mmCIF file of C-alpha atoms in Angstrom:
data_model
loop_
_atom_site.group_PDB
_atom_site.id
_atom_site.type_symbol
_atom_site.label_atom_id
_atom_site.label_comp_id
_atom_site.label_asym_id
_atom_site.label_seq_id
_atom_site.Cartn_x
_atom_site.Cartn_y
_atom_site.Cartn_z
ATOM 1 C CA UNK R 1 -10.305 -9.564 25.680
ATOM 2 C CA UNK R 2 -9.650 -10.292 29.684
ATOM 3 C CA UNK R 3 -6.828 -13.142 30.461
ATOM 4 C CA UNK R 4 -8.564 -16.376 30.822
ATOM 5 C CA UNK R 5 -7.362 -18.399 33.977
ATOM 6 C CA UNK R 6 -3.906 -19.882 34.015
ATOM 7 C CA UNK R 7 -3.729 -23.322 35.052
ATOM 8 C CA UNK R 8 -0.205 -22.358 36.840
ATOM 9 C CA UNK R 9 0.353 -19.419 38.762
ATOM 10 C CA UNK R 10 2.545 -16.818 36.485
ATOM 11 C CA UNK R 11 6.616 -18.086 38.100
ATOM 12 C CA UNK R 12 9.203 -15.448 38.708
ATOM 13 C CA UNK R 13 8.744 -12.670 38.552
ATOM 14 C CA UNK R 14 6.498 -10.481 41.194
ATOM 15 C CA UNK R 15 5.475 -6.774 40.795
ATOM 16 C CA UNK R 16 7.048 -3.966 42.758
ATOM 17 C CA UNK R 17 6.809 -0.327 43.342
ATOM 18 C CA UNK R 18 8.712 0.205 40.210
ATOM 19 C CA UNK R 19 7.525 -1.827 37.673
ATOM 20 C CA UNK R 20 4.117 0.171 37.012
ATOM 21 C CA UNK R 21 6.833 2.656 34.606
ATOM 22 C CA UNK R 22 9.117 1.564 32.259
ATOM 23 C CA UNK R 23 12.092 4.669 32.780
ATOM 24 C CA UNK R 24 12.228 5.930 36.331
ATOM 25 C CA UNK R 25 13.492 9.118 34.269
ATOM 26 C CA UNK R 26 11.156 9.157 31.320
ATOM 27 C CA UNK R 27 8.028 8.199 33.119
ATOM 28 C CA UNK R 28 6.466 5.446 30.564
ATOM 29 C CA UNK R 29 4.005 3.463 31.961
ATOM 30 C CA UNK R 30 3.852 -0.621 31.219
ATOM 31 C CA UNK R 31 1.352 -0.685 28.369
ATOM 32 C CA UNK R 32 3.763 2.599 26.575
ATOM 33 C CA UNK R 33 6.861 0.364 27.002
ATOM 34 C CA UNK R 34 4.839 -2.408 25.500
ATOM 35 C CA UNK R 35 3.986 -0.432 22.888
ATOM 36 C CA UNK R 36 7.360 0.666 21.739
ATOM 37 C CA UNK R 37 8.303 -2.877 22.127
ATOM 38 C CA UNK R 38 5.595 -4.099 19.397
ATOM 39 C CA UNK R 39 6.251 -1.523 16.993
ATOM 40 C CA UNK R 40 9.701 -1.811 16.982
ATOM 41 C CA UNK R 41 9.428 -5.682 16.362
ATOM 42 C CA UNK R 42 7.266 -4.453 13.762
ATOM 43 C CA UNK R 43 10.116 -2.076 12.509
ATOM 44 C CA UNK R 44 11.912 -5.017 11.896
ATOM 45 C CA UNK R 45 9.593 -7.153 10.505
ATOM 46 C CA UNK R 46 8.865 -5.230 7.535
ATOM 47 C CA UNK R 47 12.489 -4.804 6.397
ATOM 48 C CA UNK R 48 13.107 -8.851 6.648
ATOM 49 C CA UNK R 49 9.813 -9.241 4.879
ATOM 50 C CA UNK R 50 10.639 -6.834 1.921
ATOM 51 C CA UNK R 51 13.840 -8.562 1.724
ATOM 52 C CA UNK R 52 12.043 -11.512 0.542
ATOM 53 C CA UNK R 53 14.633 -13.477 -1.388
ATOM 54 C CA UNK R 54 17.016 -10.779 -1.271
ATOM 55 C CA UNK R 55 19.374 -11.556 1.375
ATOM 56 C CA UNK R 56 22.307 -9.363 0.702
ATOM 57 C CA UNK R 57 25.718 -10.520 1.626
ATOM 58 C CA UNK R 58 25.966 -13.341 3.779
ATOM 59 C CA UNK R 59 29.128 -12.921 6.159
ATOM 60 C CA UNK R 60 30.714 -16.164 8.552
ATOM 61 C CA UNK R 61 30.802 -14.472 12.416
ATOM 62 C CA UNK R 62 32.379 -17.014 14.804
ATOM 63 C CA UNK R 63 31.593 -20.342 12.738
ATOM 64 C CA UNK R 64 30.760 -21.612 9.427
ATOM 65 C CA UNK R 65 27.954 -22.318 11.042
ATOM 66 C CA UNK R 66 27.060 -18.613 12.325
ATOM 67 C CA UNK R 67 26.156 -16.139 9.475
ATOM 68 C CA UNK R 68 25.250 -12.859 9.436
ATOM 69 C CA UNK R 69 23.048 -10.758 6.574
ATOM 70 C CA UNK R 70 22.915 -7.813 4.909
ATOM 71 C CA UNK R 71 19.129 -7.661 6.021
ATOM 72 C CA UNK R 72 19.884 -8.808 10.122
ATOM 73 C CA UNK R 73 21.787 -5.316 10.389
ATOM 74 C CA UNK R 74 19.041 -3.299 8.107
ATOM 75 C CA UNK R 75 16.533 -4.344 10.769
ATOM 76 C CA UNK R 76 18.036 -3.958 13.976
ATOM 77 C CA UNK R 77 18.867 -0.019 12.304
ATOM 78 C CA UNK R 78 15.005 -0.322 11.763
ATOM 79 C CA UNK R 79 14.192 -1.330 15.168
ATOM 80 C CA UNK R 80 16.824 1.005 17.322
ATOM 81 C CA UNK R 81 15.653 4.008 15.281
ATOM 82 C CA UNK R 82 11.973 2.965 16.098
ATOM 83 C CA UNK R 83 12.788 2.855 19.938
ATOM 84 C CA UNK R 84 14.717 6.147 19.700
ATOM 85 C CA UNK R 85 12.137 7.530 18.130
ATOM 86 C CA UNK R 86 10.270 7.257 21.335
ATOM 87 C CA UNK R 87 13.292 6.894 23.773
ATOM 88 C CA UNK R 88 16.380 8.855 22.378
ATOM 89 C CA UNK R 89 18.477 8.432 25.820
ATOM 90 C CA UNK R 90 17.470 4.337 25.319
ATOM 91 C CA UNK R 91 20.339 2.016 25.425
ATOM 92 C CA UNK R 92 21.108 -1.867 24.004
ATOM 93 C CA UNK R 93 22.496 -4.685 24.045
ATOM 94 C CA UNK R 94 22.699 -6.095 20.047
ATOM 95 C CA UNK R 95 23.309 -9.491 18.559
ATOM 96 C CA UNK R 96 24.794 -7.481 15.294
ATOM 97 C CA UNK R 97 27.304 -5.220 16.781
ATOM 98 C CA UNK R 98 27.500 -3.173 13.219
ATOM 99 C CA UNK R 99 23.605 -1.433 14.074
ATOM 100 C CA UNK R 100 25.613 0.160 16.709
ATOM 101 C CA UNK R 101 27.765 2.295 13.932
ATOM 102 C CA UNK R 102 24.847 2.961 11.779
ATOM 103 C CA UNK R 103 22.260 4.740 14.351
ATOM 104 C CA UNK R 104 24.301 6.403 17.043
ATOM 105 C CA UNK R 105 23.095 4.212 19.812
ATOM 106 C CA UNK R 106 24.418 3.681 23.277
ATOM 107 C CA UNK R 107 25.640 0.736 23.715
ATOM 108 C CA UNK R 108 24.099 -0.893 27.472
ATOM 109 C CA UNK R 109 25.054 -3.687 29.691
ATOM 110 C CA UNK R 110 23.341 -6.643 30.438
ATOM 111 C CA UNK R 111 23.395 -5.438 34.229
ATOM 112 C CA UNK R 112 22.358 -1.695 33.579
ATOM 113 C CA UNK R 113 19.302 -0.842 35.277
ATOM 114 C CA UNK R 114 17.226 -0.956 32.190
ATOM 115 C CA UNK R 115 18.704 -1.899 29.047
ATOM 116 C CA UNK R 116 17.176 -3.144 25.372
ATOM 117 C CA UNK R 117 17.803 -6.411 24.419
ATOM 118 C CA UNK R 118 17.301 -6.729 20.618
ATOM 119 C CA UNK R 119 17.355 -10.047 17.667
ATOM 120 C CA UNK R 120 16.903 -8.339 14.494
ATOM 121 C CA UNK R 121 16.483 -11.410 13.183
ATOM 122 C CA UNK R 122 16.644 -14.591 15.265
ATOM 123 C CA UNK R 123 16.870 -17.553 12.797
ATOM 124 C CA UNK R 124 19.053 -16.212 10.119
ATOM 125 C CA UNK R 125 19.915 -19.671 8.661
ATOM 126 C CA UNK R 126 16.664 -19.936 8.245
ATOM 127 C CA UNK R 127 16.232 -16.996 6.497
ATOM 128 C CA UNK R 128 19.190 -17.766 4.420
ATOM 129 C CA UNK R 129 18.106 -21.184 3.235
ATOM 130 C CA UNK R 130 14.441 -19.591 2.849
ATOM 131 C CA UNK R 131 12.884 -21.709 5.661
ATOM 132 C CA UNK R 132 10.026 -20.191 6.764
ATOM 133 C CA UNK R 133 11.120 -19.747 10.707
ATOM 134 C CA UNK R 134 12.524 -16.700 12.048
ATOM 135 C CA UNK R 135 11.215 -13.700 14.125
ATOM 136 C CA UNK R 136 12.072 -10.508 14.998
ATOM 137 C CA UNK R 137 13.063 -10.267 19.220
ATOM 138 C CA UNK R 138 12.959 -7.427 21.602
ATOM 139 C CA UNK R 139 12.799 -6.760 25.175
ATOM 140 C CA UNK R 140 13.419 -4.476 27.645
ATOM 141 C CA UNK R 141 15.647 -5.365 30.938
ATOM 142 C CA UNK R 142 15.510 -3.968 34.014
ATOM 143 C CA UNK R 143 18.185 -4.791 36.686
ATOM 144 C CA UNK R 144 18.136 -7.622 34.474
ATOM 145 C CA UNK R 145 15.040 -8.653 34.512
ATOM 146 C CA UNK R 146 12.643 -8.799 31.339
ATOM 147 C CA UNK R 147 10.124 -6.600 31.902
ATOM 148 C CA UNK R 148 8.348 -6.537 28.488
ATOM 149 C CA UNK R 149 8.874 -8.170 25.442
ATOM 150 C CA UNK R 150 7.739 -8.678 21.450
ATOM 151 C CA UNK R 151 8.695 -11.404 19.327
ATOM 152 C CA UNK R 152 7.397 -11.244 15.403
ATOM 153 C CA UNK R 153 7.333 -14.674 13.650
ATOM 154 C CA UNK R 154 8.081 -12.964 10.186
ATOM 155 C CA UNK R 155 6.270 -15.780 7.896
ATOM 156 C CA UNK R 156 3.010 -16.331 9.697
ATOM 157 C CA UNK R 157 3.063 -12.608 10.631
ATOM 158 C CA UNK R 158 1.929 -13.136 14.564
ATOM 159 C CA UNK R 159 2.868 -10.901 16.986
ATOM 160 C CA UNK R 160 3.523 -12.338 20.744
ATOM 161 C CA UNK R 161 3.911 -9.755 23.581
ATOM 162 C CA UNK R 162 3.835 -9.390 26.986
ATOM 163 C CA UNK R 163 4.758 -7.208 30.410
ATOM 164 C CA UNK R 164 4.671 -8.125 33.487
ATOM 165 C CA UNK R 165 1.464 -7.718 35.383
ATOM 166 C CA UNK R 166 -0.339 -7.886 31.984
ATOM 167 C CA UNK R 167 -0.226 -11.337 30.681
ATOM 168 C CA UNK R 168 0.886 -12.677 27.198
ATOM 169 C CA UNK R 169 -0.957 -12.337 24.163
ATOM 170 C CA UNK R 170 -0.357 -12.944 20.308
ATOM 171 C CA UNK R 171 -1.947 -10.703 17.908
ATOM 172 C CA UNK R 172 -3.875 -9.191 20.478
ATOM 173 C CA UNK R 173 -5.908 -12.256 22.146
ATOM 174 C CA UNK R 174 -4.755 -13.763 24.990
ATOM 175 C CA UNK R 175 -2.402 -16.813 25.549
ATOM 176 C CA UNK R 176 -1.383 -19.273 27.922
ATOM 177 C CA UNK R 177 0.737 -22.501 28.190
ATOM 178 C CA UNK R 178 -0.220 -25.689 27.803
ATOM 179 C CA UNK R 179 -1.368 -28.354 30.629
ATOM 180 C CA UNK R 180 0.826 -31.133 29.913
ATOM 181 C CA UNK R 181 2.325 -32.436 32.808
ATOM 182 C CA UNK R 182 4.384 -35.287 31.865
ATOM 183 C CA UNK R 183 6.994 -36.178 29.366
ATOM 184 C CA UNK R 184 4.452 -38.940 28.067
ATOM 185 C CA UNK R 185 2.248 -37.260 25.121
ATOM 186 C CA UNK R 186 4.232 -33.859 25.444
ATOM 187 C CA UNK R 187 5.230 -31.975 22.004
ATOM 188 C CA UNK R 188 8.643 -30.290 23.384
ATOM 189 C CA UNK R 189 10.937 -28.034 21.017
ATOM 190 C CA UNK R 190 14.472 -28.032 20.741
ATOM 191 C CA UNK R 191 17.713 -26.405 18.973
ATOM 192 C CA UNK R 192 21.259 -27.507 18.420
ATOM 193 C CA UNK R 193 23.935 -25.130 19.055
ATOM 194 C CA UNK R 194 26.118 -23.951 16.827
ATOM 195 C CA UNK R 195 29.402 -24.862 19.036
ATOM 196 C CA UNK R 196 29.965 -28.283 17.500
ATOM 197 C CA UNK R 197 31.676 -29.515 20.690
ATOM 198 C CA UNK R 198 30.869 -30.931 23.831
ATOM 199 C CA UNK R 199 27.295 -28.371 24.221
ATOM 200 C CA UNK R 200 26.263 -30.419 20.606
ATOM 201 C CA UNK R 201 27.515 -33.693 22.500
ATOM 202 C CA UNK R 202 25.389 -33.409 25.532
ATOM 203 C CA UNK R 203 22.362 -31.787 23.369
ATOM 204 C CA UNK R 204 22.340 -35.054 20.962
ATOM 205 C CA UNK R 205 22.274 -37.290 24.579
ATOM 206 C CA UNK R 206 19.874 -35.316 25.771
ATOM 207 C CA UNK R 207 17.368 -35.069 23.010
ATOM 208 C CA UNK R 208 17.762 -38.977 22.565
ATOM 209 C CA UNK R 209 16.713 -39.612 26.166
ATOM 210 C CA UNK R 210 13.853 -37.695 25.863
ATOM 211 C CA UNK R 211 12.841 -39.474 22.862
ATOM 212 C CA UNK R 212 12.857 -42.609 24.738
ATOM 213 C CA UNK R 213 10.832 -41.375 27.946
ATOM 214 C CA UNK R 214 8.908 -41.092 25.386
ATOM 215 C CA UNK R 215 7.548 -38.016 24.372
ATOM 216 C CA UNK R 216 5.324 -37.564 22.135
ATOM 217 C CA UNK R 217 7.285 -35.935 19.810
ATOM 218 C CA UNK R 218 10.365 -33.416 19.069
ATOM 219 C CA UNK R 219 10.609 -30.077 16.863
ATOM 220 C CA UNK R 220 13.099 -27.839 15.778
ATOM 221 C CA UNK R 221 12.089 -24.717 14.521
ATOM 222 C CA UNK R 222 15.595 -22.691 14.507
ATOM 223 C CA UNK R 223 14.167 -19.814 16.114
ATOM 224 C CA UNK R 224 15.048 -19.727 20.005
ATOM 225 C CA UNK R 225 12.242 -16.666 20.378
ATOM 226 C CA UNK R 226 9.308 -18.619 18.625
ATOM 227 C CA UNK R 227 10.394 -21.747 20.579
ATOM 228 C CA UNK R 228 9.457 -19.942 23.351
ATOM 229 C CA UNK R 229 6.070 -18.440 21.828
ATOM 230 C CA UNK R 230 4.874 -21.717 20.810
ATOM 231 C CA UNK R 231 4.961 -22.971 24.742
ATOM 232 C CA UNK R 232 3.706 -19.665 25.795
ATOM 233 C CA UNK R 233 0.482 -20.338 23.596
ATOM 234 C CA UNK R 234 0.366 -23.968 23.987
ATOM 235 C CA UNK R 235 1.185 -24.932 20.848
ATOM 236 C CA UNK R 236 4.369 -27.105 22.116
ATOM 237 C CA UNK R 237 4.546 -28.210 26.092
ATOM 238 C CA UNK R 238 8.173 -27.392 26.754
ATOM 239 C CA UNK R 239 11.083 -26.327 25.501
ATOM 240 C CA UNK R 240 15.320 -26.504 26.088
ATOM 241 C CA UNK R 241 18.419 -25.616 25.221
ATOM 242 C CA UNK R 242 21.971 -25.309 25.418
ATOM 243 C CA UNK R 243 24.520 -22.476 24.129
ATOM 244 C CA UNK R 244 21.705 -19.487 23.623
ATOM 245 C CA UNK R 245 22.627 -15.625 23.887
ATOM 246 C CA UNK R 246 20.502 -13.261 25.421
ATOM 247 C CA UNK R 247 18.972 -11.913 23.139
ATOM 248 C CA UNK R 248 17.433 -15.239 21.978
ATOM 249 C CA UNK R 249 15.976 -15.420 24.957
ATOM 250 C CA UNK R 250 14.923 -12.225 26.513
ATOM 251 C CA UNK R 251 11.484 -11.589 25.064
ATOM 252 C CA UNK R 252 10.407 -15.194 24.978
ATOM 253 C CA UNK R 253 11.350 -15.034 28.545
ATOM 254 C CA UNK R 254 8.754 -12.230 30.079
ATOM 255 C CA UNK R 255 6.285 -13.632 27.422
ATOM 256 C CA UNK R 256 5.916 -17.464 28.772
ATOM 257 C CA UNK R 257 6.565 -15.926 32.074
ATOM 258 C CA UNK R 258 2.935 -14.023 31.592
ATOM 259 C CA UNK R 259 1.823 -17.201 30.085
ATOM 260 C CA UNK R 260 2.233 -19.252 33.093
ATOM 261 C CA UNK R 261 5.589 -20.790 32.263
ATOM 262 C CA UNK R 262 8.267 -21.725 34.391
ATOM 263 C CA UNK R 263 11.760 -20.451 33.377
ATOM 264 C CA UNK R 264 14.949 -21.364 34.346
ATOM 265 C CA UNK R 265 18.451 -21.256 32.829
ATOM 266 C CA UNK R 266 19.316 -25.048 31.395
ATOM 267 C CA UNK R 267 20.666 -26.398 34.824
ATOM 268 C CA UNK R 268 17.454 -25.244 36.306
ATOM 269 C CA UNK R 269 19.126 -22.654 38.087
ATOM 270 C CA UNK R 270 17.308 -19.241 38.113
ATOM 271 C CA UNK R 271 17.560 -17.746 34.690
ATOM 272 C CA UNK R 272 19.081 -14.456 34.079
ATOM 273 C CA UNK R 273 20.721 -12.406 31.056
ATOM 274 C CA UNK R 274 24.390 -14.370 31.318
ATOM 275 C CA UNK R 275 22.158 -17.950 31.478
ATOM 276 C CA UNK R 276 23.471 -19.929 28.542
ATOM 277 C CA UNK R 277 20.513 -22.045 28.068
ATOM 278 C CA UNK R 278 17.223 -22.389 29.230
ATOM 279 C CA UNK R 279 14.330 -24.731 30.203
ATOM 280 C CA UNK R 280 10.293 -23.973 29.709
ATOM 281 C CA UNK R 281 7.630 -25.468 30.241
ATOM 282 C CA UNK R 282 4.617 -25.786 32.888
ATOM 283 C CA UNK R 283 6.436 -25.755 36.437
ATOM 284 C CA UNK R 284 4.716 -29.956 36.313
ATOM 285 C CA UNK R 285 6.759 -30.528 33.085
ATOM 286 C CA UNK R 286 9.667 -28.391 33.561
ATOM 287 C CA UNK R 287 10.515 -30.253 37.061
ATOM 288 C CA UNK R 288 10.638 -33.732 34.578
ATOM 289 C CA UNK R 289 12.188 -31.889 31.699
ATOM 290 C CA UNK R 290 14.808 -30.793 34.570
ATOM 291 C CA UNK R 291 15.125 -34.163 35.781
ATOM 292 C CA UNK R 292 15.743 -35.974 32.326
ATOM 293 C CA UNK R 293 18.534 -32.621 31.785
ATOM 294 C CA UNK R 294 19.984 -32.581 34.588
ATOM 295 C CA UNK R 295 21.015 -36.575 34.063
ATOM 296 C CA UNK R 296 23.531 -35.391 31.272
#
């Protein structure tokens, strides 16, 4: 299926003499990188989904209100040992620092030239509490930049993807972001951080001035990687938020990117790996999204 028109211009990101192959060593080109991408998301996927029910032990990481599973580390082992399979010299950057232990990997930096950025499974309270939100995240950085990217929403079992140059797509068809250009009659998404503090204080302020512009309405899915899926295929208009790691954003980044998105970190400052929160939306939106943020 060809990409259909954007109504923005794709933000950010331009092509260059060494972004037609993923490894400047291994000589992957785009659509291989892509691929590995997708089935290791897939990788993933299938271990959260046989989990079903069956969590395995839940452990407390910095917070009460940040939890760890037996079944986050079984999938990120599932989805390095997919990307070795095609890459064994690959390295990563991992939200569960046990998968590191358990395959051999090389642990990367956020700044290497190219570097895997990997969510085993990005909405684990979710999972826990048997919510039906939470996806599987991967990407792949170069000179930290996301160059392609797969995020698996586990429960309705779609698959968003993207690389730069070749658009975003979910389950194979191509997507694009939504046309909304004011805060009046927008659907934006949201999450709340788990730092309690001040980032929970300002998110609270923020959300309720937004709700008074008005829009149209306000979600929260719990899942920072299909937040950003849903306004790369139109389904919401925009999207924020405060206190996020990288690997919550990294995929969802290249994907709205490729959707016609603007992205920025949550000041509306360029984003990049070390941003700590991030605004999306059309570049119409985002600049009132920005505005309405930025007054907090």
């Amino acid at each position: 299926m060809s990409t259909p028109r954007l109504p923005w211009p794709r933000t950010n990101v331009t092509l260059d003499e060494h972004t037609t192959s993923y490894s400047r060593t291994g000589g992957f080109s785009m659509s291989d990188v892509l691929k590995i991408a997708q089935e290791a998301a897939r990788a993933g996927a299938a271990v959260i989904a046989a989990a079903g029910r069956d969590i395995g032990a839940v452990r407390v990481k910095a917070s009460l209100t940040d939890v760890v599973t037996e079944t986050d580390i079984a999938a990120g082992v599932a989805i390095v040992r997919s990307i070795m399979a095609a890459d064994p010299n690959a390295t990563f950057v991992i939200e569960e620092d046990e998968v590191y232990g358990l395959t051999d990997c090389i642990q990367g930096e956020l700044d290497a030239p190219e570097v895997w950025v990997i969510d085993p499974l990005d909405g684990t309270t979710s999972f826990v509490h048997g919510f039906p939100c939470y996806s599987v995240s991967v990407a792949l950085l170069r000179d930290g930049e996301p160059i392609a990217g797969a995020v698996l929403d586990v429960s309705r079992q779609e698959l968003y993807s993207a690389a730069v140059g070749q658009g975003a797509h979910r389950d194979g068809a191509a997507i694009q972001c939504g046309a909304t250009e004011t805060l009046i009659g927008s659907l934006l998404v949201t999450g709340f951080p788990y730092d309690r503090g001040e980032p929970l204080t300002r998110q609270l302020a923020v959300l309720g001035d937004f709700l008074r512009a008005p829009v149209h309405g306000m979600r929260r899915d719990g899942s920072a990687a299909i937040d950003c899926c849903h306004v790369a295929s139109g389904r919401a208009d925009g999207f924020w938020e405060f206190g996020l790691k990288p690997w919550d954003m990294a995929a969802g980044v290249v994907i709205c990117r490729e959707a016609g998105a603007r992205v920025t970190g949550i000041e509306g400052e360029p984003w990049t790996p070390k941003s700590t929160g991030i605004i999306v939306a059309n570049p119409a939106l985002h600049s009132a999204m920005r505005e309405v943020i930025l007054a907090r």
